[in-house]
CSV table of C-alpha atoms in Angstrom, one decimal:
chain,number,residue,atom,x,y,z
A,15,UNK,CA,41.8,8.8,-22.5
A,16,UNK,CA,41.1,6.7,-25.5
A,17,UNK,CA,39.1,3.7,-26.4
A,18,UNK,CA,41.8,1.3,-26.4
A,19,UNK,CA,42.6,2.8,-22.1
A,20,UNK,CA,38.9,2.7,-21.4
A,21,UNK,CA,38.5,-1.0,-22.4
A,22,UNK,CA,41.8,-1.6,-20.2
A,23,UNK,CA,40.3,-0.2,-17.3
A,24,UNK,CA,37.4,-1.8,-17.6
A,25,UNK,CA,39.0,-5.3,-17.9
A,26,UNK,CA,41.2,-4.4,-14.8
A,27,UNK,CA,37.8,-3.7,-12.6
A,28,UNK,CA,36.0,-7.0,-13.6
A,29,UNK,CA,37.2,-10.2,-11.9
A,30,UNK,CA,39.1,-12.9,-14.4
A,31,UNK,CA,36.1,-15.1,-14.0
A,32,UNK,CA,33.7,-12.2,-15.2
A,33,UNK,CA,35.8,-11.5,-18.1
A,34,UNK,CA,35.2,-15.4,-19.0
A,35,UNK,CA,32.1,-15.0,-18.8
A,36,UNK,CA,31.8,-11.8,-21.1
A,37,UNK,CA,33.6,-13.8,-23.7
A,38,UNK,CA,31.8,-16.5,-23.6
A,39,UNK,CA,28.8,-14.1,-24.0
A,40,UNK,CA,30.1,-12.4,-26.8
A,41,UNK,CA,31.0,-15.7,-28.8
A,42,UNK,CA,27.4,-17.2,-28.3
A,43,UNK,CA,26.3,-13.8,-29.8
A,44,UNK,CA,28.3,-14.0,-32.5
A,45,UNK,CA,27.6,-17.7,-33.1
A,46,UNK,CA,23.9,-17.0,-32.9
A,47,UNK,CA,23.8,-14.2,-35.3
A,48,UNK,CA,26.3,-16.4,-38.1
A,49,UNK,CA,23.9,-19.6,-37.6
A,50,UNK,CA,20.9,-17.6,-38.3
A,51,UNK,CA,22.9,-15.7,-41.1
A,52,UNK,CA,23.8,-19.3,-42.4
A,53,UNK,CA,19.9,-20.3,-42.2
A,54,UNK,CA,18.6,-17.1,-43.8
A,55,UNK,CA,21.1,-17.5,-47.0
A,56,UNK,CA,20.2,-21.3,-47.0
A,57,UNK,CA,16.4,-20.4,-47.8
A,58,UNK,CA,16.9,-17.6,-50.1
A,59,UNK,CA,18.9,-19.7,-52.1
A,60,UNK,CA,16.4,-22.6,-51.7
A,61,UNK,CA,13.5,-20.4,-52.8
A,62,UNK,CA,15.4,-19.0,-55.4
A,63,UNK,CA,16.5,-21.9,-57.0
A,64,UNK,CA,13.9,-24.4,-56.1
A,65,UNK,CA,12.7,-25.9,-59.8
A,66,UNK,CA,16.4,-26.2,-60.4
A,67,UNK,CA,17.1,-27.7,-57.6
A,68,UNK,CA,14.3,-29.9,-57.4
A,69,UNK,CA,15.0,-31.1,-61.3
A,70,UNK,CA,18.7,-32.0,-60.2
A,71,UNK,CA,17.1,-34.3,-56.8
A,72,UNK,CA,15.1,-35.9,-58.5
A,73,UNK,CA,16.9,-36.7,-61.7
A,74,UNK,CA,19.6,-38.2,-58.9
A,75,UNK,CA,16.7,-40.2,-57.0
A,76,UNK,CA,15.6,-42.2,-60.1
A,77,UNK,CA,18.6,-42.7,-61.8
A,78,UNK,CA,21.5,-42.7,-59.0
A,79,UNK,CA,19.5,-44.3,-55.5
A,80,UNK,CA,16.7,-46.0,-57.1
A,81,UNK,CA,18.7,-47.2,-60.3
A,82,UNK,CA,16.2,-47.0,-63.2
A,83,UNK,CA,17.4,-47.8,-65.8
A,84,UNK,CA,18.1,-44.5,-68.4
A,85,UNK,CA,16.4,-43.5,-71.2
A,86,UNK,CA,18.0,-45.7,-74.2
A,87,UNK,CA,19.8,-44.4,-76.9
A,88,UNK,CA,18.4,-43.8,-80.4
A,89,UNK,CA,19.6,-44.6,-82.9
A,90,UNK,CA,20.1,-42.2,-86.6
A,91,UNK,CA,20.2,-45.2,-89.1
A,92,UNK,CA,17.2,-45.2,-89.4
A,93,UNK,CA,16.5,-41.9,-90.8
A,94,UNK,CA,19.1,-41.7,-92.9
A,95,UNK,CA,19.3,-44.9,-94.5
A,96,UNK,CA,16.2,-44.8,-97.0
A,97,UNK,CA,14.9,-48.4,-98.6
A,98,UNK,CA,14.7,-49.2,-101.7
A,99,UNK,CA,11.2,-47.8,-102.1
A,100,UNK,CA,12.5,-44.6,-99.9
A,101,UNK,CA,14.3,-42.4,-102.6
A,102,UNK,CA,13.7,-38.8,-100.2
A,103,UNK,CA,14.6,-37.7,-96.7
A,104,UNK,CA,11.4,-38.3,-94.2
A,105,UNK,CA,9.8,-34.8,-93.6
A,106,UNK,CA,8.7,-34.1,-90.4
A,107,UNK,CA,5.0,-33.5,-89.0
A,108,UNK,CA,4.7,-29.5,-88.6
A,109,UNK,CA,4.3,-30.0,-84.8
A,110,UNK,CA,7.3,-31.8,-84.5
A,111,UNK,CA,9.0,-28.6,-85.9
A,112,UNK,CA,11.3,-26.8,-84.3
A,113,UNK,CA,12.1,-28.7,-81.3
A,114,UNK,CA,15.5,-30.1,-79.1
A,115,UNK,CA,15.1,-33.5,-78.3
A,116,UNK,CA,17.7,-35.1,-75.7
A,117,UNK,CA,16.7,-38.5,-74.5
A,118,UNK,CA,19.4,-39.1,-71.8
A,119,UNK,CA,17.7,-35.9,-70.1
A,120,UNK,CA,14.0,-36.2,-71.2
A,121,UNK,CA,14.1,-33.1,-72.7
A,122,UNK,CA,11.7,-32.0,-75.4
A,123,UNK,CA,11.9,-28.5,-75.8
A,124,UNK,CA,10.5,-25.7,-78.8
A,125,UNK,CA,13.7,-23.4,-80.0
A,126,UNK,CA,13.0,-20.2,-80.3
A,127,UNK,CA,14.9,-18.9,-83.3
A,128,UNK,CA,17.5,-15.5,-83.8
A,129,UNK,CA,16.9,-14.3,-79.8
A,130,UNK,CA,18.7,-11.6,-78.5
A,131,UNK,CA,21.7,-12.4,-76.4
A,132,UNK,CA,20.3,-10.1,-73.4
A,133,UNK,CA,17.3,-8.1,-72.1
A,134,UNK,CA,13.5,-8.3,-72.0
A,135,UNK,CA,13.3,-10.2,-75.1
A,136,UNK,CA,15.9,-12.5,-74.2
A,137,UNK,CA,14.1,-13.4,-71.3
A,138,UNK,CA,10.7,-13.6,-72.6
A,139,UNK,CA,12.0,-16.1,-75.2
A,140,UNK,CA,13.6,-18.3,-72.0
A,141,UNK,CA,9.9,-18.8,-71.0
A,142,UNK,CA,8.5,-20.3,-74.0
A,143,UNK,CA,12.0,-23.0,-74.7
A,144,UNK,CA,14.9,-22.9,-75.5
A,145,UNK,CA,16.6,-20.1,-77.7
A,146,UNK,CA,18.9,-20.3,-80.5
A,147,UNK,CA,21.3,-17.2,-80.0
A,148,UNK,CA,21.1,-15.1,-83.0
A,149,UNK,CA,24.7,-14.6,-85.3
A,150,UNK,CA,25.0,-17.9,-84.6
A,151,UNK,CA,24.4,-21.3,-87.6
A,152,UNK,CA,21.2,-22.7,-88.1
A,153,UNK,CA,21.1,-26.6,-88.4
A,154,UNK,CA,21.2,-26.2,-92.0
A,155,UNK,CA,24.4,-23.8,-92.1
A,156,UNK,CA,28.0,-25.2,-91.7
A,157,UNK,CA,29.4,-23.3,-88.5
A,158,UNK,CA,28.1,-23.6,-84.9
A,159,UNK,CA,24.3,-23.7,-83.4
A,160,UNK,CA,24.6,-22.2,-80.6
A,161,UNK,CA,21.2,-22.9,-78.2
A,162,UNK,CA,21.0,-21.6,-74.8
A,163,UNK,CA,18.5,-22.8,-71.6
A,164,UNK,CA,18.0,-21.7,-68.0
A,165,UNK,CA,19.3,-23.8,-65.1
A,166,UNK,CA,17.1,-22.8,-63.0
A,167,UNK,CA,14.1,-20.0,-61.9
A,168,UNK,CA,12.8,-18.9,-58.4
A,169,UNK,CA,9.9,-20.8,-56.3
A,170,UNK,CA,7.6,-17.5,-57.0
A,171,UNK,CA,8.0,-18.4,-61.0
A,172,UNK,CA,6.1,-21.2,-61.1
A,173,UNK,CA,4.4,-20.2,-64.6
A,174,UNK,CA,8.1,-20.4,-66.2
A,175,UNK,CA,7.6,-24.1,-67.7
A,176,UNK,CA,11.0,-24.1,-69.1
A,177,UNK,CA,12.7,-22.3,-65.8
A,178,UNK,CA,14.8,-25.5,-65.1
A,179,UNK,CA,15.4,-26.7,-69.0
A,180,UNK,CA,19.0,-27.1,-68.7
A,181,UNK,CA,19.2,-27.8,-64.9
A,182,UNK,CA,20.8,-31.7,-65.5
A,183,UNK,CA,22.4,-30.7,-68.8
A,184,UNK,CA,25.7,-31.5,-66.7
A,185,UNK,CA,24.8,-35.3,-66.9
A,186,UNK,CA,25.4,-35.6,-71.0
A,187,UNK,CA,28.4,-38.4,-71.7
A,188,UNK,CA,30.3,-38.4,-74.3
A,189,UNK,CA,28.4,-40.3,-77.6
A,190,UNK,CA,25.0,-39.2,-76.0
A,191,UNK,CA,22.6,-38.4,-79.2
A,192,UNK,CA,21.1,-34.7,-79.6
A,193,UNK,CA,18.2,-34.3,-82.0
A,194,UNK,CA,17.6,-30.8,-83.7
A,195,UNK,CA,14.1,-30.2,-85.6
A,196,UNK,CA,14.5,-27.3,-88.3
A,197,UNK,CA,12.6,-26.2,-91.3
A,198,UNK,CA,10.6,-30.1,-90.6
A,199,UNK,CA,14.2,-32.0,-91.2
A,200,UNK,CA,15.6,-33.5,-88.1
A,201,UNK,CA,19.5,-33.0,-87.4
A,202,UNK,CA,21.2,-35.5,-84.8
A,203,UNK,CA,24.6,-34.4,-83.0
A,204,UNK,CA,26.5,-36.6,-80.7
A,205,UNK,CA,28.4,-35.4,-77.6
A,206,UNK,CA,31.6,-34.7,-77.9
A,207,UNK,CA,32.7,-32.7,-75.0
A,208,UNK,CA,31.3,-31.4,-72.1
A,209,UNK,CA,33.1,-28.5,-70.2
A,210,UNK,CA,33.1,-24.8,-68.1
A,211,UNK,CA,34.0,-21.8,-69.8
A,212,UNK,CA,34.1,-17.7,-67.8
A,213,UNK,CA,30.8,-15.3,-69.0
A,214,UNK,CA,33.5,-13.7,-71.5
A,215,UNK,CA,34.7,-17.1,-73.1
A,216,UNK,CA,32.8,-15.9,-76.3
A,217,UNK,CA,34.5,-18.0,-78.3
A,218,UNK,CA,32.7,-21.1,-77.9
A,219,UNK,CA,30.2,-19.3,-80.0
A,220,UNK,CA,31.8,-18.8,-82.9
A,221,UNK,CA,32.3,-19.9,-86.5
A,222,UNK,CA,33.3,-23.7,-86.6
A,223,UNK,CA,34.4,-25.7,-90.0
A,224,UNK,CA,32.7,-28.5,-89.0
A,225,UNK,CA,29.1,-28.6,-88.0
A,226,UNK,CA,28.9,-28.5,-84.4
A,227,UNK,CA,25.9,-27.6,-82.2
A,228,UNK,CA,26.4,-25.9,-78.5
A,229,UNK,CA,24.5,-25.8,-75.7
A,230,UNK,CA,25.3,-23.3,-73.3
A,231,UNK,CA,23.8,-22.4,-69.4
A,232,UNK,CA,24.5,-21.1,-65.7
A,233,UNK,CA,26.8,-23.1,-63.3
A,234,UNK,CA,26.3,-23.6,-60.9
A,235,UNK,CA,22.7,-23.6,-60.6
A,236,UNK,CA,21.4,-20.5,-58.6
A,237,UNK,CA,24.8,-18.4,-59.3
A,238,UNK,CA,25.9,-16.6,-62.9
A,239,UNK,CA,29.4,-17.1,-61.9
A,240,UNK,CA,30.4,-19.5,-65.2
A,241,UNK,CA,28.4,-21.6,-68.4
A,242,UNK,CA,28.4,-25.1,-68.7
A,243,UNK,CA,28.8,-26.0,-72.5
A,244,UNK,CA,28.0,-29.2,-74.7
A,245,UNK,CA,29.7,-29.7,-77.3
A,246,UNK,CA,28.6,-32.0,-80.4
A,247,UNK,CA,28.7,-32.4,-83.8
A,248,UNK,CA,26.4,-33.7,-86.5
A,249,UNK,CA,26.3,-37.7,-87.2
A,250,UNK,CA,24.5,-39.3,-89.9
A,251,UNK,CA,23.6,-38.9,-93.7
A,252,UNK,CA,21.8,-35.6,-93.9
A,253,UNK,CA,24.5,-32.8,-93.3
A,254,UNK,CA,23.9,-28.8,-93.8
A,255,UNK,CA,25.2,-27.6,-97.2
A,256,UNK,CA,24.5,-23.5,-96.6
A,257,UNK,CA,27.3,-21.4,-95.0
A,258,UNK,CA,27.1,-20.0,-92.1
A,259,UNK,CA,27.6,-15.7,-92.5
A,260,UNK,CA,29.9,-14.2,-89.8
A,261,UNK,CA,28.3,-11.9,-87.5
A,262,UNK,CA,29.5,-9.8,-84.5
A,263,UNK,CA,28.6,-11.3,-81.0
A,264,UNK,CA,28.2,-10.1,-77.6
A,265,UNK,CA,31.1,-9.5,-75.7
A,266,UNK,CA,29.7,-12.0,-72.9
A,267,UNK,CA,28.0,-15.5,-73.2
A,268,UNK,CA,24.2,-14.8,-71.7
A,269,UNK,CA,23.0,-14.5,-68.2
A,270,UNK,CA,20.9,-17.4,-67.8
């Protein structure tokens, strides 16, 4: 006899209301074991995500429920339009060297220059700022900066200062002002798009004619599933003049 008789056999000995009762037994189990599934998953991803998370609530509390008003706009003009008595560029303090500035965002961040695209180093690098993906322009080159941030880092990372970097990067608009400090000259890029590309979308990291800057991380936060890219290209008076060298790139966009 085989499984499929047994369990007939067995449903023709209990009474109808004892079968009701089994099924409603085996449905609260099964309801039970999803909730708790549903809870378990729910704090894992919490405690995985949390600085992340936390950056994204409360960038929303301030600026969406309590309605602060937004960090304002700066303007370029003024480094790039010298007086009379101004004949060269403003050079920059050495600690204000080497930094991303985006104001809509409050983010101040050190770039870590020519990183690896994965491993150890990679990662290392994410803990002490952004990085600038090596093969890719520097702000004085014609092509395409390419600079790349976490979205987010476990509970149990707590050390990781720049764990959460790029966590409300999806909040740029279009004409939002991005500030580059290279080599103690400061580059400004406005927004020009702001979009989701696949981990093998490589191409938003290569060679562009005009000088464009891009900033790339995980979406959505807590999963490696896509990158969230900005977009923008260089405003004002002081433009790169070098050209950028074409280099091979990784066949995927970073894990981040």
């Amino acid at each position: 006899m085989n499984t499929q008789e047994n369990i007939q056999q067995l449903l023709g000995i209990i009474s109808r209301k004892e079968r009701k009762q089994l099924f409603k037994q085996i449905f609260s189990i099964v309801l039970k074991s999803f909730l708790v599934f549903c809870v378990l998953f729910g704090l894992v991803f919490v405690l995985n995500n949390f600085y992340g998370l936390d950056a994204k609530i409360s960038y929303f509390w301030r600026y969406k429920i309590l309605a602060e008003p937004q960090p304002k706009k700066k303007t370029v003009a003024k480094y790039f339009l010298p007086t009379a008595k101004e004949k060269t560029q403003t050079i920059l303090p050495e600690a204000e060297d080497n930094l991303l500035i985006i104001p809509r965002i409050e983010i101040k961040a050190p770039i870590i220059w020519d990183s690896p695209w994965e491993g150890k180093k990679m990662l290392q690098n994410l803990r002490m700022g952004v990085i600038h993906l090596s093969g890719t322009a520097k702000p004085d080159e014609i092509g395409n900066v390419v600079i790349a941030g976490h979205s987010s880092t476990p509970i149990w990372d707590k050390n990781n200062r720049f764990g959460k970097i790029f966590a409300n990067l999806d909040e740029l608009k279009i004409g939002d002002l991005i500030e580059l400090h290279f080599n103690r000259q400061a580059y400004f890029y406005e927004v020009k798009k702001v979009f989701q590309v696949e981990k093998d979308e490589v191409w938003v990291t290569q060679k562009t004619e005009v000088p464009t800057l891009t900033l790339i991380t995980c979406t959505p936060i807590g999963t490696a599933q896509k990158r969230l890219i900005v977009q923008a290209q260089i405003v004002g008076e002081r433009k790169p003049t070098k050209i950028q060298s074409t280099k091979k790139h990784s066949s995927l966009l970073p894990r981040l």
